[in-house]
Amino acid sequence: MKTDLPQSFRRLEYRPPVYTFDQVDLDIALDPSRTIVKSRIEVLPGKSFEPGAPLVLVGQELEFVSLRINGQAHRHFELTPESLAIHSLPNEGKDKFIVEIISICVPNKNTSLMGLYVSNGNFFTQCEAEGFRKITYFLDRPDVMARYRVTLQAREEECPVLLSNGNFLKQEKLPNGWHSATWEDPFPKPSYLFALVAGKLACIEETITTSSGAKKLLQIWVEPHDLNKTRHAMDSLIASIHWDEKRFGLELDLERFMIVAVSDFNMGAMENKGLNIFNTKFVLAQAETATDADFANIESVVAHEYFHNWTGNRVTCQDWFQLSLKEGLTVFRDQEFSADQMGSESGRAVKRIEDVRLLRQLQFPEDAGPMAHPIRPDEYQEINNFYTVTVYEKGSEVVRMYQTLLGREGFRKGMDLYFQRHDGQAVTCDDFLAAMADANNKDLSQFQRWYSQAGTPRVKVEEVYDPANGQYHLTLTQSCASTPGQKDKEPFHIPLKTRLLTAKNDQPEQLLELTQPTQSWTFQNVTERPVLSINRNFSAPIQLEFEQSEADLLTQFSVDDDPFNRWEAGQRIAMQMILGDRLPDAQLINSYRSLLLDPNLDPAFKELALTLPAETYLYEQCSSVDPQKIFMSRRAFRKELAKQLQLEWAALYQQNQTPGPFKSDAQSSGKRALKNLALSMLLEADPKIWAPMAVNQYQVADNMTDRYAALAALVIHGAKGAEECLRDFFSRFANDALVIDKWFALQSSRPPVDGKESTLLEVKRLREHPAFKLNNPNRARSVIHAFCANNPASFHQPDGSGYAFWVESVLALDPINPQVAARLARALDRWRLFAQPYQGQMKAALEQVAACQTLSPDVREVVGKALAD
Ligand code: BES
Ligand code: ZN
């Protein structure tokens, strides 16, 4: 039998709602196996209302119990597995009427982690994007904004804590050991921002005063044994609140703001109004168990979700196609926040480089693959598949370009106007663009194409220096490859920060706005041949096609005053050499050496400059990828770099120690990063000599950054002592799930090592480990995604064994958790880019998954698009 054709949703088919909601009262009696939800909804005609129209609510996996309208039992309805259509409404629906529904859901059977579910015995919800419909029948769409009053009931012994959005109203004792709590959210919100949390939890609290003098209560709720790991999240929250007041004039609007940590969570965190719910990974930290990277991630995720309170909650999305309106903008805001927290100009550059590296490693491949879509998609089958690096990271780059074009002040004016116009509304990306354009009197009509066209634009650079006239001619030509459903592209509006580098240092930085297919500029008074520094600070998310000589690149690598482009020049030299299967030559080694010895550069910058481009980014530069060849030439390059600079690495290892009590500031963590790169390079150069030093660091470390880095260096280089340290690590941290995730992930992402068994065999053993759980997303990802997505040289085996493991894993995960399975399914997206035999085997693996009759819509969409021609 043939399965149904997948259903597609289209942006241009948006219609405003037929009905809308005013006040919503929910009464929820929590029971893990049978939760009773009573809703009372005030319904009004919506923008698409026509008299007599039925009220069509959506619901999923619900047991319907009863329906009343204006207090009377109502029999005119049709129930399907996905909807409740109510007919014969009073006065044809023209006046406000009250709908009351009772339904039942089963939280402890819910492994998808959407809607209401149980984790470690406590109740949590996740409603974005379309999870509210698994809690009750509703108009579960972001353009229906209502006021909520929520009463939670539970057995007091099992659920002493009962939380929901907004302000706390009252608590009551009930018969038979039950109790209740009532919460009211004063701000109208779409259903995806609803949340409840109930169970045995404990919190730390702070009271702060905001810029207008109001007192606010801040709480971080966790399982009681984790209370000692909440300080950093609280500090991050307080810093975020102050930053949003200062940079954007945006204040916290509720009496209290709560963050709750949960260990079963599909994503990183969720911005529910006043009640953010977080993956424990992005809340819990202390130096002994969390790395510097974990600390930084927590700071930025806490900030991100807090910033959504304005960009997402107060002003929300009209429909899910507009997702980048809130996500791209909020990622931009969290990136700017984190950059400001670095405390120095060079710190900002380090943050920028990290963000761009992520964009290139993940988003560029997406933009060139079968799932390519504009930051505002035109079509989707499953919205969960569109929480992508394109919507998020490219979306953030697009927001950053406004700021580059308009300046910080102009950008702020645009933001102010956006809130003035749209507070309390559900709007579109066009509304955001219009606010930016109107506040600055700038024509941004061509800029709009960043929202509608997919693909990474390429900009070709041609330069002519005319010494006789002291002129420099620059010609830029833009193009953009076809993407699914978009063959030809119109030119983009591309802001390029540019500077001619000269020995005299006499040329200013300029902003070139490339809007035509081809455009030329002439620079005057250029008295010597300059080196071009273009797309400084990565001012536009493009690929440059610039055949710069290695000599010019080396110059740029040592003198460019734009730290981003300085780093970039180094990456380009390394990339060309690795792809050409060359080893670093004496000149390049010398440049690396002087950079490493430069006392004016931050250790964190040095660490980035000496880290080679990722394998997956190298893939994107090829027309036919041989993953084993790329792995080997990158590894050979790295070994040479390690050996040639062995003395320097040894010296850096000593000089960048951070003695004394542990400090988590940017300076200290930069030193640790460089020291640990040095350690890894030493083991790369000669594991026999240096392994004991790594073992020693592992043993004496007082923080996770150093302990984990030493362990990773030992494991990755197959050094003596690796096994013992792995065993020690497991037993030392056996009770800390997040640390055990690291233990799994490190082994699954270990690249191939001479003389050691394949990582795939290791991974299959890990899957049988008593601590492995397929149901817990963090744990599943630490083994399966770590192998399939973060370990390319082990995954892409010529015999196809990695792909067979992928098939098995996708099919095992899909019935449990379609979202987690669909992410994993994306690991084969770029199959067409690979050489044989890889390509044929990847295709066969995709076909094997596609042949499964019972795939979720999530996985169906991913493999369907991967295989479509
Ligand atoms: N709104 C999202 C969370 C979300 C995403 C819920 C997809 C449901 C489906 C949240 O604001 C978010 O973007 N979280 C990110 C982390 C953030 C720092 C980029 C995440 O969870 O990965
Ligand atoms: Zn977000």
PDB file of C-alpha atoms in Angstrom, residues 144-367:
ATOM      1  CA  VAL A 144      -4.192  33.991  18.241  1.00  0.00           C
ATOM      2  CA  MET A 145      -3.093  35.831  21.378  1.00  0.00           C
ATOM      3  CA  ALA A 146      -5.063  35.389  24.588  1.00  0.00           C
ATOM      4  CA  ARG A 147      -4.867  36.115  28.311  1.00  0.00           C
ATOM      5  CA  TYR A 148      -4.337  32.994  30.433  1.00  0.00           C
ATOM      6  CA  ARG A 149      -5.331  32.153  33.965  1.00  0.00           C
ATOM      7  CA  VAL A 150      -4.108  28.708  34.985  1.00  0.00           C
ATOM      8  CA  THR A 151      -4.981  26.542  37.989  1.00  0.00           C
ATOM      9  CA  LEU A 152      -2.793  23.496  38.547  1.00  0.00           C
ATOM     10  CA  GLN A 153      -3.820  20.674  40.836  1.00  0.00           C
ATOM     11  CA  ALA A 154      -1.679  17.775  41.981  1.00  0.00           C
ATOM     12  CA  ARG A 155      -0.939  15.497  44.904  1.00  0.00           C
ATOM     13  CA  GLU A 156       1.039  17.706  47.243  1.00  0.00           C
ATOM     14  CA  GLU A 157       3.476  14.974  48.207  1.00  0.00           C
ATOM     15  CA  GLU A 158       4.456  14.278  44.594  1.00  0.00           C
ATOM     16  CA  CYS A 159       4.244  17.867  43.351  1.00  0.00           C
ATOM     17  CA  PRO A 160       4.940  20.378  46.094  1.00  0.00           C
ATOM     18  CA  VAL A 161       5.893  22.964  43.461  1.00  0.00           C
ATOM     19  CA  LEU A 162       3.330  24.144  40.874  1.00  0.00           C
ATOM     20  CA  LEU A 163       4.445  26.790  38.362  1.00  0.00           C
ATOM     21  CA  SER A 164       2.943  28.472  35.318  1.00  0.00           C
ATOM     22  CA  ASN A 165       3.347  31.719  33.351  1.00  0.00           C
ATOM     23  CA  GLY A 166       3.033  35.192  34.806  1.00  0.00           C
ATOM     24  CA  ASN A 167       2.195  36.235  38.338  1.00  0.00           C
ATOM     25  CA  PHE A 168       1.380  33.944  41.230  1.00  0.00           C
ATOM     26  CA  LEU A 169      -2.176  34.476  42.534  1.00  0.00           C
ATOM     27  CA  LYS A 170      -2.912  31.864  45.214  1.00  0.00           C
ATOM     28  CA  GLN A 171      -2.315  28.409  46.590  1.00  0.00           C
ATOM     29  CA  GLU A 172      -4.969  26.133  48.202  1.00  0.00           C
ATOM     30  CA  LYS A 173      -5.180  22.851  50.067  1.00  0.00           C
ATOM     31  CA  LEU A 174      -7.623  20.347  48.539  1.00  0.00           C
ATOM     32  CA  PRO A 175      -9.094  17.083  49.843  1.00  0.00           C
ATOM     33  CA  ASN A 176      -7.222  13.731  49.639  1.00  0.00           C
ATOM     34  CA  GLY A 177      -3.725  15.238  49.801  1.00  0.00           C
ATOM     35  CA  TRP A 178      -4.176  17.366  46.692  1.00  0.00           C
ATOM     36  CA  HIS A 179      -3.387  21.072  46.430  1.00  0.00           C
ATOM     37  CA  SER A 180      -3.628  23.775  43.790  1.00  0.00           C
ATOM     38  CA  ALA A 181      -1.895  26.914  42.617  1.00  0.00           C
ATOM     39  CA  THR A 182      -3.281  29.658  40.402  1.00  0.00           C
ATOM     40  CA  TRP A 183      -1.218  31.800  38.036  1.00  0.00           C
ATOM     41  CA  GLU A 184      -2.201  34.710  35.839  1.00  0.00           C
ATOM     42  CA  ASP A 185      -0.276  36.101  32.908  1.00  0.00           C
ATOM     43  CA  PRO A 186      -1.302  39.734  32.304  1.00  0.00           C
ATOM     44  CA  PHE A 187       0.097  39.805  28.757  1.00  0.00           C
ATOM     45  CA  PRO A 188      -1.800  38.275  25.853  1.00  0.00           C
ATOM     46  CA  LYS A 189       0.261  35.486  24.344  1.00  0.00           C
ATOM     47  CA  PRO A 190       0.102  32.813  21.682  1.00  0.00           C
ATOM     48  CA  SER A 191      -0.323  29.219  22.900  1.00  0.00           C
ATOM     49  CA  TYR A 192       3.259  28.268  22.043  1.00  0.00           C
ATOM     50  CA  LEU A 193       4.416  30.382  25.008  1.00  0.00           C
ATOM     51  CA  PHE A 194       2.278  28.521  27.533  1.00  0.00           C
ATOM     52  CA  ALA A 195       4.154  26.495  30.158  1.00  0.00           C
ATOM     53  CA  LEU A 196       3.618  24.582  33.338  1.00  0.00           C
ATOM     54  CA  VAL A 197       6.093  22.864  35.612  1.00  0.00           C
ATOM     55  CA  ALA A 198       5.208  20.697  38.617  1.00  0.00           C
ATOM     56  CA  GLY A 199       7.129  18.439  40.924  1.00  0.00           C
ATOM     57  CA  LYS A 200       9.877  18.239  43.499  1.00  0.00           C
ATOM     58  CA  LEU A 201      12.082  21.164  42.673  1.00  0.00           C
ATOM     59  CA  ALA A 202      14.110  23.727  44.593  1.00  0.00           C
ATOM     60  CA  CYS A 203      15.218  27.224  43.643  1.00  0.00           C
ATOM     61  CA  ILE A 204      17.724  29.973  44.236  1.00  0.00           C
ATOM     62  CA  GLU A 205      16.299  33.495  44.271  1.00  0.00           C
ATOM     63  CA  GLU A 206      17.440  37.069  43.814  1.00  0.00           C
ATOM     64  CA  THR A 207      15.555  40.334  43.901  1.00  0.00           C
ATOM     65  CA  ILE A 208      16.684  43.043  41.546  1.00  0.00           C
ATOM     66  CA  THR A 209      15.604  46.594  40.781  1.00  0.00           C
ATOM     67  CA  THR A 210      15.104  47.472  37.140  1.00  0.00           C
ATOM     68  CA  SER A 211      15.849  50.824  35.483  1.00  0.00           C
ATOM     69  CA  SER A 212      12.407  52.234  36.305  1.00  0.00           C
ATOM     70  CA  GLY A 213      12.855  51.304  39.973  1.00  0.00           C
ATOM     71  CA  ALA A 214      10.580  48.245  40.012  1.00  0.00           C
ATOM     72  CA  LYS A 215      11.512  45.240  42.177  1.00  0.00           C
ATOM     73  CA  LYS A 216      11.567  41.867  40.463  1.00  0.00           C
ATOM     74  CA  LEU A 217      11.913  38.327  41.767  1.00  0.00           C
ATOM     75  CA  LEU A 218      14.268  36.040  39.834  1.00  0.00           C
ATOM     76  CA  GLN A 219      14.255  32.284  40.434  1.00  0.00           C
ATOM     77  CA  ILE A 220      16.147  29.318  39.054  1.00  0.00           C
ATOM     78  CA  TRP A 221      14.426  25.984  39.687  1.00  0.00           C
ATOM     79  CA  VAL A 222      16.282  22.664  39.557  1.00  0.00           C
ATOM     80  CA  GLU A 223      16.246  19.235  41.196  1.00  0.00           C
ATOM     81  CA  PRO A 224      17.408  19.855  44.779  1.00  0.00           C
ATOM     82  CA  HIS A 225      20.793  18.102  44.347  1.00  0.00           C
ATOM     83  CA  ASP A 226      21.678  20.552  41.561  1.00  0.00           C
ATOM     84  CA  LEU A 227      21.148  23.754  43.558  1.00  0.00           C
ATOM     85  CA  ASN A 228      24.906  24.258  43.889  1.00  0.00           C
ATOM     86  CA  LYS A 229      25.224  24.557  40.106  1.00  0.00           C
ATOM     87  CA  THR A 230      22.860  27.474  39.506  1.00  0.00           C
ATOM     88  CA  ARG A 231      24.956  30.551  40.378  1.00  0.00           C
ATOM     89  CA  HIS A 232      26.336  31.107  36.894  1.00  0.00           C
ATOM     90  CA  ALA A 233      22.898  30.946  35.276  1.00  0.00           C
ATOM     91  CA  MET A 234      21.584  33.476  37.798  1.00  0.00           C
ATOM     92  CA  ASP A 235      24.520  35.836  37.151  1.00  0.00           C
ATOM     93  CA  SER A 236      23.939  35.466  33.416  1.00  0.00           C
ATOM     94  CA  LEU A 237      20.249  36.296  33.835  1.00  0.00           C
ATOM     95  CA  ILE A 238      20.990  39.428  35.848  1.00  0.00           C
ATOM     96  CA  ALA A 239      23.601  40.545  33.304  1.00  0.00           C
ATOM     97  CA  SER A 240      21.113  39.967  30.465  1.00  0.00           C
ATOM     98  CA  ILE A 241      18.428  42.039  32.150  1.00  0.00           C
ATOM     99  CA  HIS A 242      20.818  44.959  32.633  1.00  0.00           C
ATOM    100  CA  TRP A 243      22.185  44.703  29.103  1.00  0.00           C
ATOM    101  CA  ASP A 244      18.739  44.824  27.463  1.00  0.00           C
ATOM    102  CA  GLU A 245      17.882  47.934  29.464  1.00  0.00           C
ATOM    103  CA  LYS A 246      21.100  49.633  28.482  1.00  0.00           C
ATOM    104  CA  ARG A 247      21.459  48.652  24.851  1.00  0.00           C
ATOM    105  CA  PHE A 248      17.796  48.630  23.780  1.00  0.00           C
ATOM    106  CA  GLY A 249      15.895  50.360  26.580  1.00  0.00           C
ATOM    107  CA  LEU A 250      13.872  47.155  27.172  1.00  0.00           C
ATOM    108  CA  GLU A 251      12.771  46.330  30.706  1.00  0.00           C
ATOM    109  CA  LEU A 252      11.506  43.148  32.353  1.00  0.00           C
ATOM    110  CA  ASP A 253       7.712  43.466  32.378  1.00  0.00           C
ATOM    111  CA  LEU A 254       6.657  40.824  34.966  1.00  0.00           C
ATOM    112  CA  GLU A 255       6.873  40.738  38.773  1.00  0.00           C
ATOM    113  CA  ARG A 256       8.835  37.523  38.565  1.00  0.00           C
ATOM    114  CA  PHE A 257      10.945  35.657  36.072  1.00  0.00           C
ATOM    115  CA  MET A 258      11.645  31.948  36.439  1.00  0.00           C
ATOM    116  CA  ILE A 259      14.030  29.533  34.765  1.00  0.00           C
ATOM    117  CA  VAL A 260      13.510  25.793  35.214  1.00  0.00           C
ATOM    118  CA  ALA A 261      16.012  23.085  34.254  1.00  0.00           C
ATOM    119  CA  VAL A 262      14.907  19.713  32.891  1.00  0.00           C
ATOM    120  CA  SER A 263      17.103  16.806  31.818  1.00  0.00           C
ATOM    121  CA  ASP A 264      14.784  15.509  29.068  1.00  0.00           C
ATOM    122  CA  PHE A 265      14.470  18.261  26.488  1.00  0.00           C
ATOM    123  CA  ASN A 266      14.588  18.253  22.702  1.00  0.00           C
ATOM    124  CA  MET A 267      16.198  21.634  22.262  1.00  0.00           C
ATOM    125  CA  GLY A 268      18.465  23.968  24.210  1.00  0.00           C
ATOM    126  CA  ALA A 269      15.856  26.101  25.951  1.00  0.00           C
ATOM    127  CA  MET A 270      12.444  27.719  25.564  1.00  0.00           C
ATOM    128  CA  GLU A 271      11.252  31.278  26.196  1.00  0.00           C
ATOM    129  CA  ASN A 272       7.760  30.609  27.712  1.00  0.00           C
ATOM    130  CA  LYS A 273       6.480  33.874  29.149  1.00  0.00           C
ATOM    131  CA  GLY A 274       7.964  34.373  32.616  1.00  0.00           C
ATOM    132  CA  LEU A 275       8.724  30.641  32.884  1.00  0.00           C
ATOM    133  CA  ASN A 276      11.650  29.709  30.681  1.00  0.00           C
ATOM    134  CA  ILE A 277      12.338  25.982  30.504  1.00  0.00           C
ATOM    135  CA  PHE A 278      15.903  24.895  29.869  1.00  0.00           C
ATOM    136  CA  ASN A 279      17.797  21.777  29.041  1.00  0.00           C
ATOM    137  CA  THR A 280      19.944  21.169  32.173  1.00  0.00           C
ATOM    138  CA  LYS A 281      22.958  21.430  29.855  1.00  0.00           C
ATOM    139  CA  PHE A 282      22.319  25.182  29.576  1.00  0.00           C
ATOM    140  CA  VAL A 283      21.725  25.884  33.268  1.00  0.00           C
ATOM    141  CA  LEU A 284      23.908  23.725  35.488  1.00  0.00           C
ATOM    142  CA  ALA A 285      27.545  24.626  35.869  1.00  0.00           C
ATOM    143  CA  GLN A 286      30.347  24.670  38.337  1.00  0.00           C
ATOM    144  CA  ALA A 287      34.038  24.688  37.556  1.00  0.00           C
ATOM    145  CA  GLU A 288      34.554  21.006  38.473  1.00  0.00           C
ATOM    146  CA  THR A 289      31.890  19.751  36.069  1.00  0.00           C
ATOM    147  CA  ALA A 290      31.463  22.346  33.306  1.00  0.00           C
ATOM    148  CA  THR A 291      33.978  23.563  30.735  1.00  0.00           C
ATOM    149  CA  ASP A 292      34.636  27.163  29.779  1.00  0.00           C
ATOM    150  CA  ALA A 293      32.610  26.503  26.646  1.00  0.00           C
ATOM    151  CA  ASP A 294      29.711  25.293  28.805  1.00  0.00           C
ATOM    152  CA  PHE A 295      29.899  28.470  30.888  1.00  0.00           C
ATOM    153  CA  ALA A 296      29.858  30.606  27.745  1.00  0.00           C
ATOM    154  CA  ASN A 297      26.963  28.641  26.260  1.00  0.00           C
ATOM    155  CA  ILE A 298      24.912  29.006  29.419  1.00  0.00           C
ATOM    156  CA  GLU A 299      25.484  32.747  29.413  1.00  0.00           C
ATOM    157  CA  SER A 300      24.338  33.081  25.824  1.00  0.00           C
ATOM    158  CA  VAL A 301      21.343  30.735  26.036  1.00  0.00           C
ATOM    159  CA  VAL A 302      20.071  32.397  29.230  1.00  0.00           C
ATOM    160  CA  ALA A 303      20.426  35.744  27.473  1.00  0.00           C
ATOM    161  CA  HIS A 304      18.769  34.461  24.302  1.00  0.00           C
ATOM    162  CA  GLU A 305      15.654  33.208  26.048  1.00  0.00           C
ATOM    163  CA  TYR A 306      15.446  36.296  28.220  1.00  0.00           C
ATOM    164  CA  PHE A 307      15.744  38.567  25.169  1.00  0.00           C
ATOM    165  CA  HIS A 308      12.819  36.756  23.562  1.00  0.00           C
ATOM    166  CA  ASN A 309      10.614  38.391  26.188  1.00  0.00           C
ATOM    167  CA  TRP A 310      10.580  41.393  23.860  1.00  0.00           C
ATOM    168  CA  THR A 311      11.673  39.949  20.531  1.00  0.00           C
ATOM    169  CA  GLY A 312       9.290  37.025  20.292  1.00  0.00           C
ATOM    170  CA  ASN A 313       6.845  37.378  23.169  1.00  0.00           C
ATOM    171  CA  ARG A 314       5.736  41.028  23.341  1.00  0.00           C
ATOM    172  CA  VAL A 315       6.023  41.131  19.554  1.00  0.00           C
ATOM    173  CA  THR A 316       5.489  37.656  18.132  1.00  0.00           C
ATOM    174  CA  CYS A 317       5.262  35.934  14.729  1.00  0.00           C
ATOM    175  CA  GLN A 318       2.167  36.024  12.564  1.00  0.00           C
ATOM    176  CA  ASP A 319       2.856  32.476  11.362  1.00  0.00           C
ATOM    177  CA  TRP A 320       5.737  29.982  11.549  1.00  0.00           C
ATOM    178  CA  PHE A 321       7.166  31.078   8.211  1.00  0.00           C
ATOM    179  CA  GLN A 322       8.171  34.261  10.055  1.00  0.00           C
ATOM    180  CA  LEU A 323      10.228  32.312  12.589  1.00  0.00           C
ATOM    181  CA  SER A 324      13.419  34.219  11.780  1.00  0.00           C
ATOM    182  CA  LEU A 325      11.650  37.413  12.834  1.00  0.00           C
ATOM    183  CA  LYS A 326      12.097  36.300  16.423  1.00  0.00           C
ATOM    184  CA  GLU A 327      14.947  33.786  16.176  1.00  0.00           C
ATOM    185  CA  GLY A 328      17.326  35.589  13.824  1.00  0.00           C
ATOM    186  CA  LEU A 329      16.806  38.826  15.737  1.00  0.00           C
ATOM    187  CA  THR A 330      17.229  37.180  19.127  1.00  0.00           C
ATOM    188  CA  VAL A 331      20.365  35.300  18.066  1.00  0.00           C
ATOM    189  CA  PHE A 332      21.772  38.627  16.891  1.00  0.00           C
ATOM    190  CA  ARG A 333      20.926  40.114  20.281  1.00  0.00           C
ATOM    191  CA  ASP A 334      22.521  37.240  22.218  1.00  0.00           C
ATOM    192  CA  GLN A 335      25.641  37.411  20.039  1.00  0.00           C
ATOM    193  CA  GLU A 336      25.985  41.125  20.706  1.00  0.00           C
ATOM    194  CA  PHE A 337      25.431  40.552  24.419  1.00  0.00           C
ATOM    195  CA  SER A 338      28.101  37.850  24.603  1.00  0.00           C
ATOM    196  CA  ALA A 339      30.508  40.022  22.617  1.00  0.00           C
ATOM    197  CA  ASP A 340      29.962  42.880  25.084  1.00  0.00           C
ATOM    198  CA  GLN A 341      30.569  40.531  28.021  1.00  0.00           C
ATOM    199  CA  MET A 342      34.045  39.739  26.639  1.00  0.00           C
ATOM    200  CA  GLY A 343      35.175  43.109  27.921  1.00  0.00           C
ATOM    201  CA  SER A 344      37.629  44.075  25.146  1.00  0.00           C
ATOM    202  CA  GLU A 345      37.747  44.813  21.421  1.00  0.00           C
ATOM    203  CA  SER A 346      39.817  41.700  20.779  1.00  0.00           C
ATOM    204  CA  GLY A 347      37.394  39.683  22.872  1.00  0.00           C
ATOM    205  CA  ARG A 348      34.588  40.868  20.584  1.00  0.00           C
ATOM    206  CA  ALA A 349      36.588  39.655  17.609  1.00  0.00           C
ATOM    207  CA  VAL A 350      37.057  36.242  19.196  1.00  0.00           C
ATOM    208  CA  LYS A 351      33.298  35.940  19.648  1.00  0.00           C
ATOM    209  CA  ARG A 352      32.717  37.049  16.055  1.00  0.00           C
ATOM    210  CA  ILE A 353      35.146  34.465  14.711  1.00  0.00           C
ATOM    211  CA  GLU A 354      33.451  31.712  16.705  1.00  0.00           C
ATOM    212  CA  ASP A 355      30.042  32.719  15.376  1.00  0.00           C
ATOM    213  CA  VAL A 356      31.231  32.846  11.780  1.00  0.00           C
ATOM    214  CA  ARG A 357      32.989  29.520  12.100  1.00  0.00           C
ATOM    215  CA  LEU A 358      29.705  27.962  13.189  1.00  0.00           C
ATOM    216  CA  LEU A 359      27.849  29.622  10.323  1.00  0.00           C
ATOM    217  CA  ARG A 360      30.292  28.263   7.781  1.00  0.00           C
ATOM    218  CA  GLN A 361      30.524  24.801   9.223  1.00  0.00           C
ATOM    219  CA  LEU A 362      26.793  24.273   9.483  1.00  0.00           C
ATOM    220  CA  GLN A 363      24.820  26.895   7.566  1.00  0.00           C
ATOM    221  CA  PHE A 364      26.836  27.054   4.349  1.00  0.00           C
ATOM    222  CA  PRO A 365      26.364  23.303   3.817  1.00  0.00           C
ATOM    223  CA  GLU A 366      22.644  23.667   4.533  1.00  0.00           C
ATOM    224  CA  ASP A 367      22.395  26.500   2.018  1.00  0.00           C
TER     225      ASP A 367
END
